Coordinates of C-alpha atoms in Angstrom, one line a residue:
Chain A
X1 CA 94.1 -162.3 -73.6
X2 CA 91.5 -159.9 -73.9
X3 CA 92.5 -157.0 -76.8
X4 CA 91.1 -154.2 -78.5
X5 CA 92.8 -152.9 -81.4
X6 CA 92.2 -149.4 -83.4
X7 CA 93.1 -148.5 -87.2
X8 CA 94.2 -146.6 -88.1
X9 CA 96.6 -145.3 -85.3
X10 CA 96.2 -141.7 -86.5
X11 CA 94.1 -139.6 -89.5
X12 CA 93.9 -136.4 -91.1
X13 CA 90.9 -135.4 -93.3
X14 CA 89.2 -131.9 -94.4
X15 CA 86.6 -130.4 -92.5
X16 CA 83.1 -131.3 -94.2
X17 CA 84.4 -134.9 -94.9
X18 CA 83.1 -138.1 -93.7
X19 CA 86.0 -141.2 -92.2
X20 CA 85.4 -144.3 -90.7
X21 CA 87.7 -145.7 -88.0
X22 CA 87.9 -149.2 -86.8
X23 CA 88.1 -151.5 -84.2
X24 CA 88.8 -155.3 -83.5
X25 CA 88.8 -157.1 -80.5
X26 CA 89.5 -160.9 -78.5
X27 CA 87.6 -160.0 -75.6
X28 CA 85.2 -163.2 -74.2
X29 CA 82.6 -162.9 -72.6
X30 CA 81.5 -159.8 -74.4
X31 CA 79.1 -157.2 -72.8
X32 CA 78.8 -154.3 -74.5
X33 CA 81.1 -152.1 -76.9
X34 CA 81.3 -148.7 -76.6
X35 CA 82.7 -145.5 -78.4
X36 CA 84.7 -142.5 -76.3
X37 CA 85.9 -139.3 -77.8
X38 CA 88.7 -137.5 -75.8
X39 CA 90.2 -134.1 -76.4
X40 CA 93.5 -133.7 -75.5
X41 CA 93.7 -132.7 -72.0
X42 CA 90.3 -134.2 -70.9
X43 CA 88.5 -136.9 -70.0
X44 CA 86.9 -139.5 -72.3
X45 CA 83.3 -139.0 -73.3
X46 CA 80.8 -141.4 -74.1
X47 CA 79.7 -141.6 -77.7
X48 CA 77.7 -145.0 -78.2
X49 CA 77.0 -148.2 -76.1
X50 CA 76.3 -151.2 -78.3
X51 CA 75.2 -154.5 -77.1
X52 CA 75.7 -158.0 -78.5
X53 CA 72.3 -157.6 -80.2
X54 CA 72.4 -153.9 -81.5
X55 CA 74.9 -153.6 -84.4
X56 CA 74.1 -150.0 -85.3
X57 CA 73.5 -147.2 -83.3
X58 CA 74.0 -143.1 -83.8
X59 CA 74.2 -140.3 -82.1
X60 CA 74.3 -137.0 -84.3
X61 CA 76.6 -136.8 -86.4
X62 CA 78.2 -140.1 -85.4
X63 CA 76.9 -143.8 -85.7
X64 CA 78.5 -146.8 -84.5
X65 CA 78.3 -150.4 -86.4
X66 CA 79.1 -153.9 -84.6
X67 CA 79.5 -157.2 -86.2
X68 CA 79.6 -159.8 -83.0
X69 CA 80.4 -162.5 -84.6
X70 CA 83.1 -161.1 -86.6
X71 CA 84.3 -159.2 -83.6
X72 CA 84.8 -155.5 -85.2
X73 CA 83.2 -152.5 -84.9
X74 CA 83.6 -149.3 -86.7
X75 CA 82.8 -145.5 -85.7
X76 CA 81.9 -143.3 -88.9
X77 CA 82.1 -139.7 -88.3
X78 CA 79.5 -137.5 -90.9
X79 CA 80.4 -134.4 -92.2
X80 CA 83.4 -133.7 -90.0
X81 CA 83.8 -130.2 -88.0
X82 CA 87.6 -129.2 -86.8
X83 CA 85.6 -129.7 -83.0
X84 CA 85.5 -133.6 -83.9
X85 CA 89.8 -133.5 -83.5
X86 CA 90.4 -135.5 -80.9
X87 CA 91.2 -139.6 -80.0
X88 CA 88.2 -142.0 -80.4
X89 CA 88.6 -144.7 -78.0
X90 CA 87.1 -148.1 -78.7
X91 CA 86.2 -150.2 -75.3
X92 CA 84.9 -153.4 -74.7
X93 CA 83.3 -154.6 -71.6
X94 CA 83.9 -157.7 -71.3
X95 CA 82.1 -160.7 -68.3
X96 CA 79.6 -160.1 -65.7
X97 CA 78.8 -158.3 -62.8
X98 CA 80.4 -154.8 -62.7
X99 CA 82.0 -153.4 -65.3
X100 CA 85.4 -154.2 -66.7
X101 CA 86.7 -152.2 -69.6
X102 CA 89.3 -153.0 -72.0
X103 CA 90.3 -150.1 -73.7
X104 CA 92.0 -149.6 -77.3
X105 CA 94.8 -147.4 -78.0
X106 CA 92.6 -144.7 -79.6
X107 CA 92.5 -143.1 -83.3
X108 CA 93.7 -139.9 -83.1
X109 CA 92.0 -137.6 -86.2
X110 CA 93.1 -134.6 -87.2
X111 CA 90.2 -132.5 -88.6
X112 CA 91.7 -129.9 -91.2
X113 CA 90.4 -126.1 -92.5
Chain B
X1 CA 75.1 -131.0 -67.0
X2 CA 76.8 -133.0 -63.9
X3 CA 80.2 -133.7 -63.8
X4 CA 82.5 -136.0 -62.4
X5 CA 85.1 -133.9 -60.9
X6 CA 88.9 -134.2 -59.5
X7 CA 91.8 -132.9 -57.9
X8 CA 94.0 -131.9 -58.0
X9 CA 94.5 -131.5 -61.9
X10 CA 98.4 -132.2 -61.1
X11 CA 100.2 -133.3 -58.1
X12 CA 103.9 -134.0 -57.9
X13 CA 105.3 -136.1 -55.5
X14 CA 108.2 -137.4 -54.5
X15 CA 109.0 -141.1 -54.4
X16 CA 107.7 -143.3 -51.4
X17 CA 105.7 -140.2 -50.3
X18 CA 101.9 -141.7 -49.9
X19 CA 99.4 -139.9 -52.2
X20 CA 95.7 -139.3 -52.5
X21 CA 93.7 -138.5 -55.1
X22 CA 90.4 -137.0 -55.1
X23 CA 87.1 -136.6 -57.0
X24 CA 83.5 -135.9 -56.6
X25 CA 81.2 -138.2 -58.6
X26 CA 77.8 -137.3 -60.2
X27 CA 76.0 -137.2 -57.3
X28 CA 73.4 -139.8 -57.7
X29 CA 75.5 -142.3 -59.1
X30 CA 75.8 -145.5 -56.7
X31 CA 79.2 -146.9 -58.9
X32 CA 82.5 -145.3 -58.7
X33 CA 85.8 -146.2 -60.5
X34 CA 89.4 -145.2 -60.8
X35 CA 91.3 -145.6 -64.3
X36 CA 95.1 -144.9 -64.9
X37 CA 96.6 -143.3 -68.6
X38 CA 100.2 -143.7 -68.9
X39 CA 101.8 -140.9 -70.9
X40 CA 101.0 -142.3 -74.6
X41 CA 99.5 -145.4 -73.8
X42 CA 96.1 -147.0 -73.4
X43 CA 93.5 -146.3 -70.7
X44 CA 93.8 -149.4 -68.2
X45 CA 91.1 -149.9 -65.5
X46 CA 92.0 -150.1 -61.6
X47 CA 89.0 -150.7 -59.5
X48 CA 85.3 -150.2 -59.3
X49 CA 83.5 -149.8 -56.1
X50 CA 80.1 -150.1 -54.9
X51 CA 77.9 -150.3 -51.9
X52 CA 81.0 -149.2 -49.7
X53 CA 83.8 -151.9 -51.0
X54 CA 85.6 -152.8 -53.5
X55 CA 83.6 -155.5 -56.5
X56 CA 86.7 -155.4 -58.9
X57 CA 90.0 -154.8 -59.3
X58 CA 92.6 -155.0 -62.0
X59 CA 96.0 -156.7 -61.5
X60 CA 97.7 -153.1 -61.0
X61 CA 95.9 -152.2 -58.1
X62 CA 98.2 -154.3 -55.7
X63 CA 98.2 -153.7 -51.9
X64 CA 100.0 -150.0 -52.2
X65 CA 96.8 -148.9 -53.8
X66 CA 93.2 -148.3 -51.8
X67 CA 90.0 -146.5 -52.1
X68 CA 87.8 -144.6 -50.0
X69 CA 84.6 -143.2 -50.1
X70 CA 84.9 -141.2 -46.8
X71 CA 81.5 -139.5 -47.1
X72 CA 78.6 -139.1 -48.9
X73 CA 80.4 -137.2 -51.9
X74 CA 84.2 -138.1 -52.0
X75 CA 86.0 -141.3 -53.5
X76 CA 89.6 -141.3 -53.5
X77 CA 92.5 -143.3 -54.3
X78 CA 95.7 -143.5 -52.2
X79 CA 98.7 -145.0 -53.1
X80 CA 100.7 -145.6 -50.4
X81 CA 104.7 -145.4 -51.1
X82 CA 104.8 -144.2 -55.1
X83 CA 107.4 -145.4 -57.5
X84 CA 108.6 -143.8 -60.2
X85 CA 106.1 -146.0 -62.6
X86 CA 103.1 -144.7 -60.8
X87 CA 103.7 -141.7 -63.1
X88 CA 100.7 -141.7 -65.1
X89 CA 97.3 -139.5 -65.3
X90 CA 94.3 -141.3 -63.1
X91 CA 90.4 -140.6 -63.9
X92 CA 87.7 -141.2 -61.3
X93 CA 84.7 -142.3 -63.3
X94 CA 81.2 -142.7 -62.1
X95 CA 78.1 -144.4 -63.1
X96 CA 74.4 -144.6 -62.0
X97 CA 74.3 -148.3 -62.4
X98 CA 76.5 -151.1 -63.4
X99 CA 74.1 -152.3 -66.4
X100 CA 74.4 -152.9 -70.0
X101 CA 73.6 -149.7 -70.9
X102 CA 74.9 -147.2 -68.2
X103 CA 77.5 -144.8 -69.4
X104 CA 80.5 -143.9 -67.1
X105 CA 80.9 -140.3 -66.8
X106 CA 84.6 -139.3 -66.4
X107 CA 86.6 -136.9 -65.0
X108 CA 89.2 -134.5 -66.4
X109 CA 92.1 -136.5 -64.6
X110 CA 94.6 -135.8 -62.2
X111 CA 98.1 -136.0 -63.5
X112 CA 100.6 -137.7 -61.4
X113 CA 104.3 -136.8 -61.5
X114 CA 106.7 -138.4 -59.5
X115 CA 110.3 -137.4 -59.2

C-alpha cells in the first residue's frame, strides 16, 4: 500500500534555530516528492519538487534532501522565523500519467520567541 | 500572484441535501483537481480533470461525487445526497501541466459541515 510517513508528529524550537523534519515512504512507482507548508486555516503551499534523480534542492531558507533508494527524505528549515509555524506536508506522486498524490500526516512546528 | 480560489469558505448542509462546491483556478492552468482534509487527518486526493473529463479518480470519489467545469473559469464538485462522513474541508487545486515538475497551486478550502 502506498504510505508516507512524517517524524516527528509535532516540534517546538526557538526562533533563529535550525530543525530537520523527516519523511519515509512505500509508494511504487515513484515520480516525484514534494514539500508543502500549510498554515492553519489555509491551503498547502508548495516548497520543493524533487525527482528520482535530484536528491537536494532549496528554496530560501529551506532545502529538501531525497535518498531514492533508501526511500526518505528530509526538509531542513535554516534559521527559523515564528512565520515558518505551520504543518509541513511531505507528498509523493506516485505512477504515470496525471498526477496522484499521497500525502503524509504533516509535522506540525511550533516556532518559539 | 494568481490564486486558486473557492467558495464558499464554509457551507453547512444538511444530510441528503446535494451540494456544490466552487472555485476558480489560475487561469491558464489546463489541470484541475479536488482534494478532501478530514478534521485532523491527512490530505487525500479525489479527482483530477483535464481536457473536459475526468483522467483519475481516487476510490472515495464514488458515483455521489461529480465535477464540472461549466465554463471557461469554474470547476466544481457536487456531491449529490451528503452523509454525515462527507464532513471534511475540500481544496480545488490547479496546475499548468501534469509534468514532473509542475506545482499544484491550492486553494484556501471550503469547509463542509453536515448536520
Amino acid at each position: 500500500k502506498n504510505q508516507v510517513e512524517q517524524s516527528p508528529q509535532s516540534l517546538i524550537i526557538l526562533e533563529g534555530k535550525n530543525c530537520t523534519l523527516q519523511c519515509n515512504y512505500t509508494v511504487s512507482p515513484f515520480s516525484n516528492l514534494r514539500w508543502y507548508k500549510q498554515d492553519t486555516g489555509r491551503g498547502p503551499v508548495s516548497l520543493t519538487i524533487m525527482t528520482f534523480s535530484e536528491n537536494t534542492k532549496s528554496n530560501g531558507r529551506y532545502t529538501a534532501t531525497l535518498d531514492a533508494d533508501t526511500k526518505q527524505s528530509s526538509l531542513h528549515i535554516t534559521a527559523s522565523q515564528l512565520s515558518d509555524s505551520a504543518s509541513y506536508i511531505c507528498v509523493v506522486s506516485g505512477g504515470t500519467g496525471f498526477q496522484k498524490l499521497v500525502f503524509g500526516t504533516g509535522t506540525r512546528l511550533l516556532v518559539s520567541p | 500572484e494568481p490564486e486558486v480560489t473557492q467558495t464558499p469558505s464554509h457551507q453547512v448542509t444538511q444530510m441528503g441535501q446535494e451540494v456544490i462546491l466552487r472555485c476558480v483556478p489560475i487561469s491558464n492552468h489546463l489541470y484541475f483537481y479536488w482534494y478532501r482534509q478530514i478534521l485532523g487527518q491527512k490530505v487525500e486526493f479525489l479527482v483530477s480533470f483535464y481536457n473536459n473529463e475526468i483522467s483519475e479518480k481516487s476510490e472515495i470519489f464514488d458515483d455521489q461525487f461529480s465535477v464540472e467545469r461549466p465554463d471557461g473559469s469554474n470547476f466544481t464538485l457536487k456531491i449529490r445526497s451528503t452523509k454525515l462522513e462527507d464532513s471534511a474541508m475540500y481544496f480545488c487545486a490547479s496546475s499548468f501541466g501534469s509534468g514532473l515538475n509542475q506545482p499544484q497551486h491550492f486553494g484556501d478550502g471550503t469547509r463542509l459541515s453536515i448536520l
